[in-house]
PDB file of C-alpha atoms in Angstrom:
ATOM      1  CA  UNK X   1     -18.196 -25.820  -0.155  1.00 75.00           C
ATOM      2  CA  UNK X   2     -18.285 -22.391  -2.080  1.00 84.00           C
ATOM      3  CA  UNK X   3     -18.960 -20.784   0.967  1.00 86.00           C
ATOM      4  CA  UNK X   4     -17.023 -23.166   3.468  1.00 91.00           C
ATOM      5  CA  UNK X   5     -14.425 -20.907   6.071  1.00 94.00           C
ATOM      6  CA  UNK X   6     -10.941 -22.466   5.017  1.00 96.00           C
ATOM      7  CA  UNK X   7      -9.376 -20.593   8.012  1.00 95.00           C
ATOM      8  CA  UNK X   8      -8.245 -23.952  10.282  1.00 95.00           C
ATOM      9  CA  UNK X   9      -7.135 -25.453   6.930  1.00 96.00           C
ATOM     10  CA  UNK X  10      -5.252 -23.181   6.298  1.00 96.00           C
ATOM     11  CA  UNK X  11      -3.061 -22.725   9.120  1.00 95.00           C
ATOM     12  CA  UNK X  12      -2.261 -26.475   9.016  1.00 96.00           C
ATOM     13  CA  UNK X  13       1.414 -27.628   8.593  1.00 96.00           C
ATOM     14  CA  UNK X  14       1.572 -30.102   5.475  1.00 97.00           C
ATOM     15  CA  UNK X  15       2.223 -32.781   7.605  1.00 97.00           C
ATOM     16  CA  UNK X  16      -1.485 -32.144   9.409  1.00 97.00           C
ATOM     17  CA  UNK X  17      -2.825 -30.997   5.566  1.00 98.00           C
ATOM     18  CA  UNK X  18      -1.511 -34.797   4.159  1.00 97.00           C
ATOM     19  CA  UNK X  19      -3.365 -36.567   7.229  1.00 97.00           C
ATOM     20  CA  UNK X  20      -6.516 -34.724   6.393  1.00 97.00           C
ATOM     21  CA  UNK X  21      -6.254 -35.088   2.739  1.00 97.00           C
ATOM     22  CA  UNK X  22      -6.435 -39.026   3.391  1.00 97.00           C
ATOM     23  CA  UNK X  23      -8.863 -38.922   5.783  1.00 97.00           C
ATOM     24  CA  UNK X  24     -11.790 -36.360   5.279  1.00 97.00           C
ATOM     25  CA  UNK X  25     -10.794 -36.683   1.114  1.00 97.00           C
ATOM     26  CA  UNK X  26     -10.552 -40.590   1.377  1.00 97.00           C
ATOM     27  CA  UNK X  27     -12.423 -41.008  -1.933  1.00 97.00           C
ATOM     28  CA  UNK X  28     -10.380 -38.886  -4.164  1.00 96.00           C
ATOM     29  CA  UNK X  29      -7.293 -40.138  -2.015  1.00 97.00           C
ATOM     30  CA  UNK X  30      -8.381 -43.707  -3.052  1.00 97.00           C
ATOM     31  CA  UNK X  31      -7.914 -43.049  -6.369  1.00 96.00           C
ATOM     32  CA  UNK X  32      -4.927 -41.480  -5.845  1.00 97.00           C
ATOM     33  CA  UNK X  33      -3.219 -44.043  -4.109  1.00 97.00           C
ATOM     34  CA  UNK X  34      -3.835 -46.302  -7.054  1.00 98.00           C
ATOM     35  CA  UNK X  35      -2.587 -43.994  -9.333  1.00 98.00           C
ATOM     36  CA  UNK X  36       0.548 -42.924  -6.911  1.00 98.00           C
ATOM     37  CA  UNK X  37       0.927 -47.336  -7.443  1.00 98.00           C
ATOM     38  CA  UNK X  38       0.556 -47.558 -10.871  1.00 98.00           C
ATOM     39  CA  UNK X  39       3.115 -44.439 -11.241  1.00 98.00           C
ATOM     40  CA  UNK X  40       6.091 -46.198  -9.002  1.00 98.00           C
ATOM     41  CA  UNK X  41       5.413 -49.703 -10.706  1.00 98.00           C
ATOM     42  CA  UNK X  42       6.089 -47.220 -13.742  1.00 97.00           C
ATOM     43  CA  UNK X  43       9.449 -46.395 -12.316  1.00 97.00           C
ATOM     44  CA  UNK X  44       8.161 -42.717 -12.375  1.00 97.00           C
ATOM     45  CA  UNK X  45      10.005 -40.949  -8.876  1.00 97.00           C
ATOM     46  CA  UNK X  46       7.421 -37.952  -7.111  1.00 98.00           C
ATOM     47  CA  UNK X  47       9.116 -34.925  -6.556  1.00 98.00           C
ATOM     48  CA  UNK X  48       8.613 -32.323  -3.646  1.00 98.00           C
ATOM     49  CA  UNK X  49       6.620 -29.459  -4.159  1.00 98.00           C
ATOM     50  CA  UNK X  50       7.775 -26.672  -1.279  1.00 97.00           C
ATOM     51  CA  UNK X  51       7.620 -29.772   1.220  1.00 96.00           C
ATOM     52  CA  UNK X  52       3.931 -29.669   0.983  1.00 97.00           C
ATOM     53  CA  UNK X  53       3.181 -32.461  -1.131  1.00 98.00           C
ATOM     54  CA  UNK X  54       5.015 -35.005  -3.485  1.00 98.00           C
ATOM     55  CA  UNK X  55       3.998 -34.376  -7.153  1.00 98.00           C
ATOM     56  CA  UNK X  56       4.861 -35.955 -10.424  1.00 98.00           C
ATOM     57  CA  UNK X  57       5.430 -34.389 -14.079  1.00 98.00           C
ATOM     58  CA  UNK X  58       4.211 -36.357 -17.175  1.00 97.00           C
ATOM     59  CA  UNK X  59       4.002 -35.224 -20.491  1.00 96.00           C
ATOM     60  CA  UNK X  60       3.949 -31.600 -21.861  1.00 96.00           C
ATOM     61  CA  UNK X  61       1.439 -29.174 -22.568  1.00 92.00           C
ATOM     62  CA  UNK X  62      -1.540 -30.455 -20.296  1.00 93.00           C
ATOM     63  CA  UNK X  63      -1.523 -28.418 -16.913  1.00 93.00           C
ATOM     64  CA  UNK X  64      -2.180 -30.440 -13.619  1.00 96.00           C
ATOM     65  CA  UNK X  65      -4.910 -33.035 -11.850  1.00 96.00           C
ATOM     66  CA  UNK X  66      -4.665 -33.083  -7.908  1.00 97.00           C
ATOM     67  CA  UNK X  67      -5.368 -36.837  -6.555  1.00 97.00           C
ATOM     68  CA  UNK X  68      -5.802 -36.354  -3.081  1.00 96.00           C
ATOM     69  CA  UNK X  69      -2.299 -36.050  -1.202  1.00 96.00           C
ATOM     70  CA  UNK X  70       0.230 -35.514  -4.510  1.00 98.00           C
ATOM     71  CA  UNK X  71      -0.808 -34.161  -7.453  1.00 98.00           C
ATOM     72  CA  UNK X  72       0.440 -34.750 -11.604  1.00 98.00           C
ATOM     73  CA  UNK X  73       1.127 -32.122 -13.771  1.00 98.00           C
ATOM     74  CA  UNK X  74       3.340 -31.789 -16.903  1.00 97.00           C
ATOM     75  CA  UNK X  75       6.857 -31.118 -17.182  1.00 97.00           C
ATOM     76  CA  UNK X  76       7.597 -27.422 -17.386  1.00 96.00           C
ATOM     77  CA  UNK X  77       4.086 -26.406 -15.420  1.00 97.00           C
ATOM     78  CA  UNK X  78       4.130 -23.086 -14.246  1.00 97.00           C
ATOM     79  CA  UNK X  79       4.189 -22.484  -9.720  1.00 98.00           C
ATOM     80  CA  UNK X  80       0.551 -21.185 -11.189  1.00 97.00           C
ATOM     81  CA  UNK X  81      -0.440 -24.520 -11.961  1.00 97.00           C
ATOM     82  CA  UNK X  82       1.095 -26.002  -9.013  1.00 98.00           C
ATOM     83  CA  UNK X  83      -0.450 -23.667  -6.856  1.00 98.00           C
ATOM     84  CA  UNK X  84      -3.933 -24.636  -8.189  1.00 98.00           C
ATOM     85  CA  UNK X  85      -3.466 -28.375  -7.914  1.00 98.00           C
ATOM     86  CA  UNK X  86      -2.337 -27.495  -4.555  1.00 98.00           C
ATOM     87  CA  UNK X  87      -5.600 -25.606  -4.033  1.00 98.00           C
ATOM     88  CA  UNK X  88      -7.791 -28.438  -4.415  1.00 97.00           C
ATOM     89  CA  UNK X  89      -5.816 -30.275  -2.502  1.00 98.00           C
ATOM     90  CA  UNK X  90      -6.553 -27.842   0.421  1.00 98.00           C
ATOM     91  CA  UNK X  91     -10.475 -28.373  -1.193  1.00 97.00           C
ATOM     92  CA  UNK X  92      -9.678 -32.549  -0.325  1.00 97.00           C
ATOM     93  CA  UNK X  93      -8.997 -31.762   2.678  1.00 97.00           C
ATOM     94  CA  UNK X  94     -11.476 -29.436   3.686  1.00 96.00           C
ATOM     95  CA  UNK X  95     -14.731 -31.325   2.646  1.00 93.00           C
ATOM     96  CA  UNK X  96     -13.330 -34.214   1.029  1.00 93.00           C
ATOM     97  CA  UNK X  97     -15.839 -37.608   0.554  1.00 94.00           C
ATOM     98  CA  UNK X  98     -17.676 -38.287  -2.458  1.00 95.00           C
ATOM     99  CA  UNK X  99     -18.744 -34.515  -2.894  1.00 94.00           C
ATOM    100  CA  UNK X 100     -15.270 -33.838  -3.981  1.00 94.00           C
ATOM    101  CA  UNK X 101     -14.494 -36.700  -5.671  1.00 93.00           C
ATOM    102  CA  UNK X 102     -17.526 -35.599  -7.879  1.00 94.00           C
ATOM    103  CA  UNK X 103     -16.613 -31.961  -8.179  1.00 93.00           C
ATOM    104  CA  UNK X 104     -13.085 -33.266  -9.357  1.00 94.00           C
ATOM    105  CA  UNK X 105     -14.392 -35.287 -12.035  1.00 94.00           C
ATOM    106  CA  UNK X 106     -16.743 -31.885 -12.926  1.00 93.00           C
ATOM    107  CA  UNK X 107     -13.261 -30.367 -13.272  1.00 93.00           C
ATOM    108  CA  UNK X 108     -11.700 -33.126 -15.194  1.00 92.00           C
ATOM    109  CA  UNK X 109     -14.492 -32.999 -17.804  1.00 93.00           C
ATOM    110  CA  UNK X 110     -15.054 -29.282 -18.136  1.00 93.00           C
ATOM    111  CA  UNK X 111     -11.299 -29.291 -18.652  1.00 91.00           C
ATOM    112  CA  UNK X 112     -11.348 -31.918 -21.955  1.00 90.00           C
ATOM    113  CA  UNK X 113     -14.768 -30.004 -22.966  1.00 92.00           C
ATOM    114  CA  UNK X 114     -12.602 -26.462 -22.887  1.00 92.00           C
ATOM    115  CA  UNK X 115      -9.873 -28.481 -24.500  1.00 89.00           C
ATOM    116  CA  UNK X 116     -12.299 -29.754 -27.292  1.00 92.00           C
ATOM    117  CA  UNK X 117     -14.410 -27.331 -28.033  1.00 93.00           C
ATOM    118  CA  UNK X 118     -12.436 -24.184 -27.144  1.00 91.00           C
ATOM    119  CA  UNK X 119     -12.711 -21.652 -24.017  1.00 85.00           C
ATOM    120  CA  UNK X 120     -15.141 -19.404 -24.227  1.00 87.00           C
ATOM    121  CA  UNK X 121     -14.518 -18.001 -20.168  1.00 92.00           C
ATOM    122  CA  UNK X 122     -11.297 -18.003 -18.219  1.00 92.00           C
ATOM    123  CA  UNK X 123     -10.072 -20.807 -16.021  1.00 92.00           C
ATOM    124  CA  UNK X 124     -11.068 -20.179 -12.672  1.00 94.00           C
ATOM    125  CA  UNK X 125     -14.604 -18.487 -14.056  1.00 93.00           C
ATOM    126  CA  UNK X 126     -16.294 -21.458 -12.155  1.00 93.00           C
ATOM    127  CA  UNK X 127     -16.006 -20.858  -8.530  1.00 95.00           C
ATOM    128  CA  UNK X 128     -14.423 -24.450  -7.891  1.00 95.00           C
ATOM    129  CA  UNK X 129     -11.437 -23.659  -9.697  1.00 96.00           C
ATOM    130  CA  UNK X 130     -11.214 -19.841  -8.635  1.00 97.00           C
ATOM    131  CA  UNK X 131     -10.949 -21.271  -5.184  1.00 97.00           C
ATOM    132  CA  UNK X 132      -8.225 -23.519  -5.719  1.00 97.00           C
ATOM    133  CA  UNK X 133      -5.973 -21.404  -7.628  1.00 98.00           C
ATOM    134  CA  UNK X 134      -6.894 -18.406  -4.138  1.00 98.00           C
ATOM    135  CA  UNK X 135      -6.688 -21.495  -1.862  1.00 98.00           C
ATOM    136  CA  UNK X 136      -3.613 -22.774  -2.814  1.00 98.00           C
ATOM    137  CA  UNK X 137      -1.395 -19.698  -3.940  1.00 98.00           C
ATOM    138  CA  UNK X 138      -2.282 -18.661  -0.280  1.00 97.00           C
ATOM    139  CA  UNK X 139      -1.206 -21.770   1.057  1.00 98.00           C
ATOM    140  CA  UNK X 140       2.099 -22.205  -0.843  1.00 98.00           C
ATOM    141  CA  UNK X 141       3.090 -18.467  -0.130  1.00 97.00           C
ATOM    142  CA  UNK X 142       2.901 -19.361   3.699  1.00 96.00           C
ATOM    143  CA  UNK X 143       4.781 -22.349   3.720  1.00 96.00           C
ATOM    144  CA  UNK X 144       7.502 -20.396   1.469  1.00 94.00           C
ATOM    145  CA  UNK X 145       7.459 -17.228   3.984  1.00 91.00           C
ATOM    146  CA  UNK X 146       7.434 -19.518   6.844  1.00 87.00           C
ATOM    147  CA  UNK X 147      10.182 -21.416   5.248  1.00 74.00           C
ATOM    148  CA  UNK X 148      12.276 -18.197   5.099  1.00 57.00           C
ATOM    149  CA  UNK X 149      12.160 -17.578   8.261  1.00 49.00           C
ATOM    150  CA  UNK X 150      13.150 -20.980   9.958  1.00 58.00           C
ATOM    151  CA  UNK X 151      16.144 -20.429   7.440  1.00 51.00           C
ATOM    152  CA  UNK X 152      17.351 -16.789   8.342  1.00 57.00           C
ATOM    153  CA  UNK X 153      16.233 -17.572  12.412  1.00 59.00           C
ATOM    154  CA  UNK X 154      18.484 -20.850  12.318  1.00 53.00           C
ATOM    155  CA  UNK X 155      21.672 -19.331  11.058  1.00 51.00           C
TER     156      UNK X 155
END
């Protein structure tokens, strides 16, 4: 996946990037439909992220997880952050199955050990998480330009 060509993913309207999330990432897009559950039992309501995916904010002070189609974050989280969670999203998508499921829970623990013990690199250091915050600030920067111009070509 490091060196995977995220050229066709890229190009994909959310709609296309949601299908593919569930189906090439169906493991970490299990999981996240049992969270997405637990959150709406929960009363918690998603909110739209750029029309890309539905996303939810919880808590303060955390950053973000990505569960397959959505993604959580906390209240206040930087388009940074968002853009990241969005990344590995576009990761899901891309190679998906139990390889990312495990590379997510990599990222999930290396988080809480960065958290605990301190950071001794930057964030996206590990190529996993460099590619998701590239992958995904691409991404969200097309939709918004393409966005911009359906609006000021529909006028």
């Amino acid at each position: 996946m490091k060196n995977y060509d995220f050229t066709s993913i890229l190009k994909l309207p959310p709609e296309e990037l949601r299908r593919r999330q569930k189906t090439q990432g169906w493991a970490l897009s299990f999981v996240g439909l049992i969270v997405y559950g637990i959150l709406r039992l929960f009363r918690c309501k998603p909110k739209d992220y750029h029309g890309i995916c539905p996303y939810f904010e919880i808590g303060k002070g955390w950053g973000g997880l990505e569960l397959g189609w959505f993604f959580i974050c906390c209240k206040g989280a930087s388009e940074h952050t968002k853009m990241h969670e969005v990344g590995h999203g576009i990761q899901n998508a891309a190679v998906g199955g139990l390889r990312m499921l495990c590379l997510s829970i990599g990222s999930a623990l290396r988080y809480w050990k960065r958290e605990l013990l301190g950071a001794k690199t930057p964030y996206d250091s590990w190529w996993f998480e460099g590619q998701a915050t590239d992958l995904g600030t691409h991404y969200v920067n097309l939709i918004k330009e393409n966005k911009t111009y359906e609006t000021e070509n529909h006028h």
